[in-house]
Coordinates of C-alpha atoms and ligand atoms in Angstrom, one line a residue:
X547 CA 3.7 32.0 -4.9
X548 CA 6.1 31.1 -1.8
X549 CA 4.0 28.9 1.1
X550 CA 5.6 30.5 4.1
X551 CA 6.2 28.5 6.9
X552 CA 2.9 29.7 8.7
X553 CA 1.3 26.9 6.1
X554 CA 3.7 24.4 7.0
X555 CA 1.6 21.6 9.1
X556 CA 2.5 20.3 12.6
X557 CA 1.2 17.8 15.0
X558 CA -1.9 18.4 16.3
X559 CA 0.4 16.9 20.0
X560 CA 3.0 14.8 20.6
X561 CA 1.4 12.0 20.7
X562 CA -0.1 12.0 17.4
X563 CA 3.5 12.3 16.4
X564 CA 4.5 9.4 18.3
X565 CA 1.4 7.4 17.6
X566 CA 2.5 8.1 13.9
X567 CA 6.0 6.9 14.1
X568 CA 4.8 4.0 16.0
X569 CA 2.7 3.5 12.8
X570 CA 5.3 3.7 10.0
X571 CA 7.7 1.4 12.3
X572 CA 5.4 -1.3 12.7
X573 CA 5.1 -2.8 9.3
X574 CA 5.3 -6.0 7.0
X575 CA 8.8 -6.1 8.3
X576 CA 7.6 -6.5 11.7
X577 CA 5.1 -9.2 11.2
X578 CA 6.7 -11.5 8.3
X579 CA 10.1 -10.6 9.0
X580 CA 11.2 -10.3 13.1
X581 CA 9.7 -13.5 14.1
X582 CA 11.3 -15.3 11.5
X583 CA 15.3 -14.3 11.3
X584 CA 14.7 -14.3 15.3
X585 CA 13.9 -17.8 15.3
X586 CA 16.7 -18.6 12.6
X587 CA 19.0 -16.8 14.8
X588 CA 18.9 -18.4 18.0
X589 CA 15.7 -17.4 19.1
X590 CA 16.5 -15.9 22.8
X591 CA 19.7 -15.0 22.0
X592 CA 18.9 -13.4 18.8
X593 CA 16.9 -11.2 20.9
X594 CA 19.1 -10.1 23.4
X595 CA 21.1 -8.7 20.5
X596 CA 18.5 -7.0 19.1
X597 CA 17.1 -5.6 21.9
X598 CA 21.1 -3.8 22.5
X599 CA 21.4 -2.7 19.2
X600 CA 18.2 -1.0 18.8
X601 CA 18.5 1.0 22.1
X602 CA 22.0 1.6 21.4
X603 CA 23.0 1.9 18.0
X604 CA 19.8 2.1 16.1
X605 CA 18.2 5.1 18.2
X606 CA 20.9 7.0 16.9
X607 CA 20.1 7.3 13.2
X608 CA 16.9 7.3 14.6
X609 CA 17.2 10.8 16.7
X610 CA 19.6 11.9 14.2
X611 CA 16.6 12.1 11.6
X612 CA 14.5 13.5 14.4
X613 CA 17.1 16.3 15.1
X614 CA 17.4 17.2 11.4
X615 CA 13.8 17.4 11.1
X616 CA 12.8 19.4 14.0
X617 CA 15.5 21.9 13.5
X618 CA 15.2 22.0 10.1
X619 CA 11.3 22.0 10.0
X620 CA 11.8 21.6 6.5
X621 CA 11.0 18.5 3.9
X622 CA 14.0 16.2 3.4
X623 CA 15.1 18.2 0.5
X624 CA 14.8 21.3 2.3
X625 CA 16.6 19.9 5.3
X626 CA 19.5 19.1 3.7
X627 CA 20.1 22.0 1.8
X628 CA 19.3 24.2 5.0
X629 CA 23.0 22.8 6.3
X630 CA 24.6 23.3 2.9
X631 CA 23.1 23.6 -0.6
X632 CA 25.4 20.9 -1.8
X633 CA 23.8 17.8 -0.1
X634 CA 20.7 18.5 -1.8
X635 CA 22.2 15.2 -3.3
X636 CA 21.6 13.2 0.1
X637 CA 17.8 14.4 -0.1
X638 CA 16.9 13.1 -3.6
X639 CA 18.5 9.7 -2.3
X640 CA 15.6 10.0 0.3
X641 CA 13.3 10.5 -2.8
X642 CA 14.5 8.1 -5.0
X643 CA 14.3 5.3 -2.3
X644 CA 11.5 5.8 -0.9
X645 CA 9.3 5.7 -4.2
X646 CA 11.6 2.4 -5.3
X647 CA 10.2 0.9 -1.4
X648 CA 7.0 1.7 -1.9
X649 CA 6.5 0.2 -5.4
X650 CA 7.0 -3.5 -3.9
X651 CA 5.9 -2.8 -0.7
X652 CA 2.4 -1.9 -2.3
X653 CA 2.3 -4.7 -4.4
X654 CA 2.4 -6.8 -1.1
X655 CA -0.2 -4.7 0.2
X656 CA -1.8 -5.7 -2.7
X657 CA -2.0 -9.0 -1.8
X658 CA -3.0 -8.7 1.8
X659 CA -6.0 -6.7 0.9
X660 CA -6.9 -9.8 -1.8
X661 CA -6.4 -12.3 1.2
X662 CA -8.8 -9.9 3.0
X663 CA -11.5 -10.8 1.1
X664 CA -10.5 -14.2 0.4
X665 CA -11.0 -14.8 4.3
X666 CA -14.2 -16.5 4.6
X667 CA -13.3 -19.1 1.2
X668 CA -9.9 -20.4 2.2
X669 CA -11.0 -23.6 3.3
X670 CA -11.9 -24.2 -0.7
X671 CA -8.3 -23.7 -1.2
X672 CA -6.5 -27.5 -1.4
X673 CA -3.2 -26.3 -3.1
X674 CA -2.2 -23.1 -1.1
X675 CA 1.2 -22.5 -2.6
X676 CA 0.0 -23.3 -5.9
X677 CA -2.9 -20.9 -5.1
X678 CA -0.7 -18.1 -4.4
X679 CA 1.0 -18.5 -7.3
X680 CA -1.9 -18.6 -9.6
X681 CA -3.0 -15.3 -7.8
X682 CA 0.3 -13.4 -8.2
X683 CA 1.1 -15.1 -11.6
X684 CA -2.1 -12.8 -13.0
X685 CA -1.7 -9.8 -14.9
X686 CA -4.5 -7.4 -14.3
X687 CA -5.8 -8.5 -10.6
X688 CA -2.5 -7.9 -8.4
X689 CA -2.1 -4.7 -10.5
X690 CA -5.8 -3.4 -9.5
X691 CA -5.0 -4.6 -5.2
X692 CA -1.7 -2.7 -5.9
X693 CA -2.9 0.4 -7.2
X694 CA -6.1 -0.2 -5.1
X695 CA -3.8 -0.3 -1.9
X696 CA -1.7 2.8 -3.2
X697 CA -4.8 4.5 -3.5
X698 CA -6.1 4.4 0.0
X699 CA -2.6 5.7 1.1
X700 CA -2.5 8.5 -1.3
X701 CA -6.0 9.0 0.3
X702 CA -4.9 9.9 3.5
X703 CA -1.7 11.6 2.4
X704 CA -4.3 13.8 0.5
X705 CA -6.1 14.9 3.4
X706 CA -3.2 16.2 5.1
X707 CA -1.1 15.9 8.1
X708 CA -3.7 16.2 10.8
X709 CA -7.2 15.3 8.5
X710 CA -5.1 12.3 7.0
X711 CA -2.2 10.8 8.8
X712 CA -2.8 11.5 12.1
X713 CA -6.3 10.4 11.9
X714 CA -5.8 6.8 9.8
X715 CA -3.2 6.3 12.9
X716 CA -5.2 7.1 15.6
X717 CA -8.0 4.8 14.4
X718 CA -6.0 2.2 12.8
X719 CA -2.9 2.0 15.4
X720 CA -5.5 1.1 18.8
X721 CA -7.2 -1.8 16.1
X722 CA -4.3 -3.3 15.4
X723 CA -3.0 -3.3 18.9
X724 CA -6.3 -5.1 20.1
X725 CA -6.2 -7.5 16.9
X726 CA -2.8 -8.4 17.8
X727 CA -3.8 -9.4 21.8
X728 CA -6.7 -11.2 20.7
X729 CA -5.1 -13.3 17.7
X730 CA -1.9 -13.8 20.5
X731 CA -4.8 -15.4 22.9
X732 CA -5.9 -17.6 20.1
X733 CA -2.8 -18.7 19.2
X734 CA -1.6 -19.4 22.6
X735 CA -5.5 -21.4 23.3
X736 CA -4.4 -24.0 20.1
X737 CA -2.8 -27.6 21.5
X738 CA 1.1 -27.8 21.5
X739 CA 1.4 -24.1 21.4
X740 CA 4.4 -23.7 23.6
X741 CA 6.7 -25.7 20.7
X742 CA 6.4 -22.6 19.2
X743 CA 7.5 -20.8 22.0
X744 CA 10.2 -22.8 22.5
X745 CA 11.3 -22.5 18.6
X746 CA 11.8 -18.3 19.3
X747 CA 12.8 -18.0 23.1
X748 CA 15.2 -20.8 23.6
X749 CA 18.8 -19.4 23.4
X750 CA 21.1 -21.3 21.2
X751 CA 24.5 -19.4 22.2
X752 CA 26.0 -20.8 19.4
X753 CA 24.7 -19.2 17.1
X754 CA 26.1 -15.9 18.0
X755 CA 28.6 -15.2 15.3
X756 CA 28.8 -11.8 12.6
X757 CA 26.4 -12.6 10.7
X758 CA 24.0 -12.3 12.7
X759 CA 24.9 -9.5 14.3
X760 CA 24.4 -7.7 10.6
X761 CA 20.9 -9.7 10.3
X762 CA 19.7 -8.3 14.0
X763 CA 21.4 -4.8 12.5
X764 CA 19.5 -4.8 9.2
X765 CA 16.3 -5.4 10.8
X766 CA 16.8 -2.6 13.4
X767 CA 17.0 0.2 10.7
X768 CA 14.4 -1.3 8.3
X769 CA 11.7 -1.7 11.4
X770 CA 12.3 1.7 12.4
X771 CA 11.7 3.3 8.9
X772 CA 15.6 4.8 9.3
X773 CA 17.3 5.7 6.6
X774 CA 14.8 6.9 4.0
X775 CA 13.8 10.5 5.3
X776 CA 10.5 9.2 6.6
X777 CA 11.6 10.0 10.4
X778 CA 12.7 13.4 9.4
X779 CA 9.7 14.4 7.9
X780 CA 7.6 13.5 10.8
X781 CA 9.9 14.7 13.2
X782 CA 9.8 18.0 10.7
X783 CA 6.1 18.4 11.9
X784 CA 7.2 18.7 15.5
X785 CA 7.1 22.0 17.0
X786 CA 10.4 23.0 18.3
X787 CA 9.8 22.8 21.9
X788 CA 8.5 18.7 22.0
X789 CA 11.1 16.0 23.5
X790 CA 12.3 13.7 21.1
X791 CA 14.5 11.3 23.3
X792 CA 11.6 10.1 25.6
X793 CA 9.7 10.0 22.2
X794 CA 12.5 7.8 20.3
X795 CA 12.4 5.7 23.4
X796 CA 9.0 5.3 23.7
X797 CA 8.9 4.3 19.4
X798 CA 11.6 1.9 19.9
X799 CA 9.7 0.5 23.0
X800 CA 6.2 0.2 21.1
X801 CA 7.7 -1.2 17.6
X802 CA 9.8 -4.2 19.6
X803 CA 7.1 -5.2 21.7
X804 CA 4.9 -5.5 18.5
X805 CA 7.3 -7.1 16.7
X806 CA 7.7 -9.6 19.7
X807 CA 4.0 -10.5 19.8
X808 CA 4.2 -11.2 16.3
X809 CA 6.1 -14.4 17.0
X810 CA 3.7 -15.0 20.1
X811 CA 1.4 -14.9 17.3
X812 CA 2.6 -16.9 14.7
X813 CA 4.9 -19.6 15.7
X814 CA 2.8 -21.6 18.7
X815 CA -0.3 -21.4 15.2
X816 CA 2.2 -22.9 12.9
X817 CA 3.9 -25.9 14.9
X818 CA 0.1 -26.6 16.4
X819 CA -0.5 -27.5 13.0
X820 CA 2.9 -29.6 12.3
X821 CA 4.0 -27.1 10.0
X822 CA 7.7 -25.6 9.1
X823 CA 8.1 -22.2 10.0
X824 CA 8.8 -20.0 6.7
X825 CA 10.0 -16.8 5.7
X826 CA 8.8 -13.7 3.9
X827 CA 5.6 -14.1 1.3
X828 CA 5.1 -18.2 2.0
X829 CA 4.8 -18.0 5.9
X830 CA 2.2 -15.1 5.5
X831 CA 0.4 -16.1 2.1
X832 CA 0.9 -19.9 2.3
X833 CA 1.3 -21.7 5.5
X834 CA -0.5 -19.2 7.7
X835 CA -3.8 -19.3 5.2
X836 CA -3.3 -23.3 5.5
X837 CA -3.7 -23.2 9.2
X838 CA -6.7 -20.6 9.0
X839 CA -8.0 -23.2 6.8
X840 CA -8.6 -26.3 9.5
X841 CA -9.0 -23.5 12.3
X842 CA -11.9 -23.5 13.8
X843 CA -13.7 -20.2 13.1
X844 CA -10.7 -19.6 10.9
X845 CA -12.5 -17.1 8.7
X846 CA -13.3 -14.9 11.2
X847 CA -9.4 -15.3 12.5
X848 CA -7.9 -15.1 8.4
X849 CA -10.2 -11.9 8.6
X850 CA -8.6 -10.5 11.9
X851 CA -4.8 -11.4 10.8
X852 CA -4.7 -9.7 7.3
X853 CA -6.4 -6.7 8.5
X854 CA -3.6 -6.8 10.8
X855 CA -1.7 -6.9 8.1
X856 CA -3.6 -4.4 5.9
X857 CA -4.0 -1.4 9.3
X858 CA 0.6 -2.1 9.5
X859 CA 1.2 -1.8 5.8
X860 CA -1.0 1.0 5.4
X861 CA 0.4 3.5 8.3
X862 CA 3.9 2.6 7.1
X863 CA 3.0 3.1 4.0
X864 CA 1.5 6.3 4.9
X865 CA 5.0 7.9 6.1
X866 CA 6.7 6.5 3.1
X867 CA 4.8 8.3 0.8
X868 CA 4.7 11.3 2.9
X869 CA 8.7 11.7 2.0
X870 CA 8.6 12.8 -1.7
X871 CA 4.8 14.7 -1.7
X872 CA 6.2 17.2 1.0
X873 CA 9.6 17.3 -0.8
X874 CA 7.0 18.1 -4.0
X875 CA 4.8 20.6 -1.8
X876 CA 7.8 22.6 -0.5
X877 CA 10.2 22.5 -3.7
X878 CA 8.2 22.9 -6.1
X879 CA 5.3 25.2 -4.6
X880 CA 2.5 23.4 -5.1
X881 CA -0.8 21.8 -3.2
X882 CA -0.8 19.1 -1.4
X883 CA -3.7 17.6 -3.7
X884 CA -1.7 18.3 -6.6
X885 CA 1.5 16.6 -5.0
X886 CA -0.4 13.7 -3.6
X887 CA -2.0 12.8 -7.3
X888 CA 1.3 13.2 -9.1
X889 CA 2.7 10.9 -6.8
X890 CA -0.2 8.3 -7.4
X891 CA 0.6 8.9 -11.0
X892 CA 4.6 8.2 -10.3
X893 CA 4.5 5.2 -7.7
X894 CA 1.7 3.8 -9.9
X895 CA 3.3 3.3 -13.1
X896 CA 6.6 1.8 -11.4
X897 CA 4.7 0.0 -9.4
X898 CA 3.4 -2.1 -12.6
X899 CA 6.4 -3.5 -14.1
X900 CA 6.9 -4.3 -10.2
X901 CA 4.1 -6.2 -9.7
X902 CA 4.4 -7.9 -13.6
X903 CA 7.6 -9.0 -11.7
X904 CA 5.3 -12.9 -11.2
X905 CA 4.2 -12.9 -14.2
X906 CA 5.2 -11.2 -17.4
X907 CA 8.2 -9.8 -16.5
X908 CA 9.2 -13.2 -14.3
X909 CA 12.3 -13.4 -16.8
X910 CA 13.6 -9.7 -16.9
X911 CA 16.4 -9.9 -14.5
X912 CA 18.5 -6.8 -13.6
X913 CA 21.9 -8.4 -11.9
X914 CA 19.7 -11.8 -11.8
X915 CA 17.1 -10.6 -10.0
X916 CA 14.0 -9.9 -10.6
X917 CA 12.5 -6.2 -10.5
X918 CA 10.6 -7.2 -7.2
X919 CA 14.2 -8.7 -5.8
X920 CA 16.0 -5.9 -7.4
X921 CA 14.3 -3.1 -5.7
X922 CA 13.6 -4.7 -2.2
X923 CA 17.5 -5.9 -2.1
X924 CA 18.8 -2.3 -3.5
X925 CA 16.7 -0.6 -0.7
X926 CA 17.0 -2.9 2.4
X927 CA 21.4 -3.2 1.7
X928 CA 22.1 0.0 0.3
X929 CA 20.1 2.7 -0.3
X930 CA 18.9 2.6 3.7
X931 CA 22.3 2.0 5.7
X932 CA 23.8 4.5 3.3
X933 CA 21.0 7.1 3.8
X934 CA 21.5 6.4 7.7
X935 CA 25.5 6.9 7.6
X936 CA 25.1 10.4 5.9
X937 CA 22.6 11.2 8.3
X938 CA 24.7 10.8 11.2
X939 CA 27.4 12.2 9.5
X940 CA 25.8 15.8 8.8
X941 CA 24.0 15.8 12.1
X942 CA 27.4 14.6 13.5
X943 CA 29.7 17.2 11.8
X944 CA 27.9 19.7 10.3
X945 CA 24.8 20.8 13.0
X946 CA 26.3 22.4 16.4
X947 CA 24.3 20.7 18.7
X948 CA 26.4 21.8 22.0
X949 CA 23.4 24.1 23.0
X950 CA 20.9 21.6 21.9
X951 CA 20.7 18.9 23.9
X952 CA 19.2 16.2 23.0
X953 CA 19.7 14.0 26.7
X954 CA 19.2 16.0 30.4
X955 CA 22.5 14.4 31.0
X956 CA 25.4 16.2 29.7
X957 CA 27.4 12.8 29.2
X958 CA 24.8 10.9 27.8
X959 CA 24.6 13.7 25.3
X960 CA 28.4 13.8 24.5
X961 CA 28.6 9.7 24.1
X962 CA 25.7 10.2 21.8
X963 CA 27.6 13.3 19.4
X964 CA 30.8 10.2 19.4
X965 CA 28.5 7.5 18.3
X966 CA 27.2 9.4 15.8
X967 CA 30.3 11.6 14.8
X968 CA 32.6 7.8 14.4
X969 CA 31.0 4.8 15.2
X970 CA 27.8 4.5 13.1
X971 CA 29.5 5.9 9.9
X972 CA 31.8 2.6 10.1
X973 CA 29.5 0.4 11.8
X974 CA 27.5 1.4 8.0
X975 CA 30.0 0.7 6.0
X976 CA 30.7 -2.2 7.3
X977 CA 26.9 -3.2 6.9
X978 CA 27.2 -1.9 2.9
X979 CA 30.0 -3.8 2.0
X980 CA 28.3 -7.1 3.7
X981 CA 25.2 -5.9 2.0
X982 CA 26.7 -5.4 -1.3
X983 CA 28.3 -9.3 -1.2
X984 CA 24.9 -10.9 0.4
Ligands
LIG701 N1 9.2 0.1 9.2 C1 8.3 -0.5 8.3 C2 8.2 -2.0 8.5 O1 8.7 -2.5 9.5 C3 8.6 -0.2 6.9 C4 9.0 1.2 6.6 C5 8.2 2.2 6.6 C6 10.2 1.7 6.2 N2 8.8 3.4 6.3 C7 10.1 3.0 6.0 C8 11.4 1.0 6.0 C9 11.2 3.8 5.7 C10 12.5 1.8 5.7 C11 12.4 3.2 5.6 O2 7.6 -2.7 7.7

């Protein structure tokens, strides 16, 4: 049986569709990893970069997935092959990565829905790293979070576009927004809070140099879910008359701000309590538990923060998942139940060996990593910036956009078909061969 495209599903308005895309943008990588490599960077500085190269460079992957959706109105697959059946190639890549992504990211999704019910009984905890460890280290409990995380997002992806996605971000995205202000007031309330102010807004201009500039880079795509076919499916759900610029402006707006109040959030809480700011997995699962800990009312605050946590990781988990069940609905002809289950089966099973990656499998290196390290680093340097070169490059060569435009301003629309057409595609390679070295 062919599903025509009467079946296919759209936005129920464009501002679920943006709310959406706000949703998948703002993730772990916001919270765990902005406020961080900002305040490694140069803090104010740091910023200033940022802020350029996501309205400049990184909207243009960003629209270039939008305008290959929208046109296309097809799965990644589908898209792909609607410009030539040969890059059917370029849309499995989508597949492949994004079921690699989401088997670590759902293990760490795992965990913040085990710290969700840990809330109330960290103050028992004396040993925090040592407690993370012990948690991870187990066999069977991170498995069931993991799966117990992947299944809430299948949940949702089973429901559908408008009963499922739309709905878990239209409830979920508003909460976390008024979590966020509320832990940011809390933060700023606790003694010596502005040290941590000053540890992400001061400028240190010396720390401008290359590296950097491929750290602020790297961060761009990965907070903005380019590079993975996650942007072109939504933006495959828009109808063909909806504005996408004012819509990539307005993501890019929403997802920095967040990512902004992250640090507002975090840093002034960890130098009130004398600590060292960390990175990754320690700051959020170990030194941010720690201050919860001596914090008055700190429950109800370690509650508040990792269902933060929990409400990010789950919309962008959400759009990740989304990728391969509608390249699975629409190549392959079937249901979306059936798609969504056979995905739970596939992301499941790899996500076990992932999750074994602290425990039983802590010795089985791949290229001395880790299956965890192995998958997060192949993703985040390669699979992404490559994914986001060849979709500049087919929307750039291969899709006549001289009728479409994409800006009001004729100009504005030609210097965005260059930057696409020449200077992202090098700009990526560049970023791959640093990648491939870091
Ligand atoms: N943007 C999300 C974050 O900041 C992660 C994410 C969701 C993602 N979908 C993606 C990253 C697709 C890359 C590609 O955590």
């Amino acid at each position: 049986m062919m599903k025509d495209m009467e079946n296919r599903p759209s936005w129920s308005s464009q501002f679920a569709f943006i709310i959406s895309t706000i949703g998948s943008a703002i993730g772990l990588g916001n919270i765990w990893r902005f406020p961080y490599i900002m305040g490694k960077n140069g803090g104010a500085i740091f910023l200033i970069i940022y802020l350029i190269l996501i309205l400049f460079i990184c909207s243009i992957p960003l629209l270039a997935e939008l305008i290959l959706g929208k046109i296309s109105q097809k799965n990644t697959l589908g898209a792909y092959c609607s410009i030539n059946p040969k890059f059917e190639a370029f849309g499995w890549l989508n597949v492949i990565s994004t079921i690699m992504i989401s088997s670590f990211y759902f293990v760490v999704g795992g965990w913040v829905i085990y710290y969700i019910l840990k809330s109330f009984t960290l103050n028992q905890i004396t040993d925090f790293g040592q407690y993370f460890t012990n948690f991870v280290s187990g066999t069977y409990t991170p498995i069931l979070f993991t799966l117990f995380f992947l299944f809430i997002c299948i949940f949702f992806i089973y429901r559908g576009v408008n009963q499922g996605i739309e709905t878990a971000n239209k409830i979920m995205m508003p909460a976390l927004g008024v979590l966020l202000i509320v832990l940011v007031a809390v933060s700023l309330n606790l003694p010596n809070a502005h040290l941590g102010l000053k540890f992400m807004f001061s400028p240190d201009f010396s720390e401008i140099d290359f590296s950097m500039l491929l750290a602020a880079l790297g961060q761009a795509l990965f907070t903005l879910s380019i590079g993975m076919g996650t942007i072109l499916t939504y933006g495959s759900y828009l109808k063909k008359e909806d504005n996408i610029a004012k819509s990539a402006f307005t993501i890019i707006v929403a997802d920095t701000i967040f990512a902004i109040l992250a640090g507002v959030m975090i840093f002034p809480a960890v130098f009130s309590f004398g600590l060292q700011p960390d990175s990754g997995a320690s700051l959020v699962f170990i030194t941010l538990p720690k201050i919860f800990a001596q914090m008055q009312y700190g429950g109800l605050v370690a509650l508040g923060f990792f269902f933060l946590l929990f409400f990010a990781a789950l919309t962008s988990g959400i759009s990740i998942v989304e990728v391969p069940v509608a390249v699975m609905i629409e190549k392959f002809n079937i249901s979306r139940k059936k798609a969504a289950a056979i995905m739970f089966a596939i992301i499941g099973l790899l996500s076990v060996p992932v999750t074994l990656s602290f425990s039983a499998l802590k010795d089985f290196k791949i290229l001395g990593k880790t299956l965890f390290d192995l998958f997060d680093f192949t993703t985040a340097n390669i699979l992404m910036p490559v994914s986001s070169m060849i979709v500049c490059l087919v929307v750039g060569w291969c899709l006549n956009l001289a009728n479409d435009y994409v800006f009001k301003s004729k100009t504005l629309h030609n210097i965005f078909i260059f930057m696409m057409k020449y200077i992202l595609p090098i700009l990526f390679i560049i970023l791959i061969i640093t990648g491939l070295m870091g």
